[in-house]
C-alpha positions as semicolon CSV with decimal commas, in nm:
position;residue;x (nm);y (nm);z (nm)
1;M;6,877;8,581;-19,400
2;A;7,080;8,376;-19,636
3;K;7,458;8,327;-19,555
4;N;7,749;8,501;-19,742
5;R;7,911;8,281;-19,971
6;F;8,297;8,304;-20,096
7;E;8,496;8,155;-20,354
8;Q;8,768;7,895;-20,265
9;V;9,074;7,948;-20,498
10;N;9,412;7,758;-20,485
11;E;9,623;8,078;-20,508
12;I;9,599;8,459;-20,452
13;Q;9,409;8,634;-20,686
14;P;9,493;8,945;-20,853
15;D;9,145;9,087;-20,892
16;A;9,008;9,035;-20,513
17;I;9,103;9,025;-20,161
18;T;9,276;8,697;-20,074
19;L;9,222;8,557;-19,710
20;V;9,510;8,292;-19,715
21;L;9,416;8,051;-19,404
22;K;9,668;7,791;-19,262
23;R;9,685;7,577;-18,963
24;D;10,030;7,561;-18,790
25;V;10,133;7,446;-18,423
26;D;10,019;7,766;-18,350
27;G;9,707;7,676;-18,466
28;A;9,482;7,872;-18,732
29;T;9,607;8,161;-18,855
30;G;9,531;8,401;-19,157
31;S;9,670;8,701;-19,355
32;V;9,465;8,903;-19,621
33;V;9,655;8,990;-19,930
34;M;9,570;9,345;-20,104
35;P;9,651;9,285;-20,465
36;A;9,827;9,586;-20,615
37;A;9,680;9,501;-20,964
38;S;9,328;9,622;-20,835
39;S;9,439;9,912;-20,603
40;G;9,404;10,190;-20,919
41;G;9,745;10,248;-20,868
42;R;9,762;10,318;-20,486
43;L;9,992;10,006;-20,438
44;S;10,317;9,925;-20,651
45;N;10,332;9,606;-20,508
46;D;10,056;9,307;-20,338
47;Q;10,012;9,456;-19,961
48;V;10,023;9,112;-19,721
49;S;9,896;9,166;-19,334
50;A;10,078;8,977;-19,077
51;P;9,933;8,656;-18,964
52;L;9,652;8,678;-18,727
53;P;9,452;8,435;-18,565
54;A;9,215;8,279;-18,831
55;Q;8,882;8,459;-18,727
56;D;9,057;8,772;-18,690
57;A;9,206;8,784;-19,037
58;F;8,881;8,715;-19,168
59;R;8,754;9,010;-19,006
60;G;9,012;9,240;-19,141
61;A;8,938;9,092;-19,475
62;I;8,544;9,177;-19,447
63;R;8,645;9,519;-19,318
64;L;8,917;9,591;-19,606
65;A;8,685;9,441;-19,876
66;N;8,384;9,662;-19,768
67;D;8,646;9,947;-19,724
68;V;8,830;9,924;-20,144
69;K;8,484;9,761;-20,262
70;L;8,669;9,455;-20,362
71;A;8,526;9,087;-20,372
72;I;8,696;8,812;-20,121
73;V;8,831;8,493;-20,242
74;V;8,980;8,265;-19,967
75;C;9,305;8,007;-20,007
76;D;9,234;7,721;-19,713
77;P;9,445;7,452;-19,799
78;D;9,450;7,322;-19,431
79;G;9,053;7,354;-19,392
80;V;9,054;7,636;-19,155
81;W;8,720;7,755;-19,285
82;K;8,440;7,777;-19,026
83;P;8,060;7,716;-19,152
84;E;7,983;8,041;-18,950
85;W;8,151;8,229;-19,183
86;G;7,979;8,176;-19,451
87;D;7,954;7,919;-19,754
88;L;8,279;7,808;-19,930
89;Y;8,244;7,704;-20,258
90;Q;8,460;7,599;-20,566
91;A;8,394;7,741;-20,911
92;L;8,312;7,522;-21,172
93;D;8,564;7,596;-21,501
């Protein structure tokens, strides 16, 4: 079975759910950003989840993306991404 692929980005994207991963003194965490621009007018502001353990944030992003039918992109400046979650790639311009 083929692995899922996720685009790595440097900033929150207005047309996709952004999983933001970070590493700090508490370990690896993540938050999920649902952009207002992609909500079909249901949201007036971007919605950002509270920080969660990285794997929980990843799972939450998957559930939300499936529910609202949006792509997921990943902002991971600290290298938190785990290969078992899928392939992370950067798009060529």
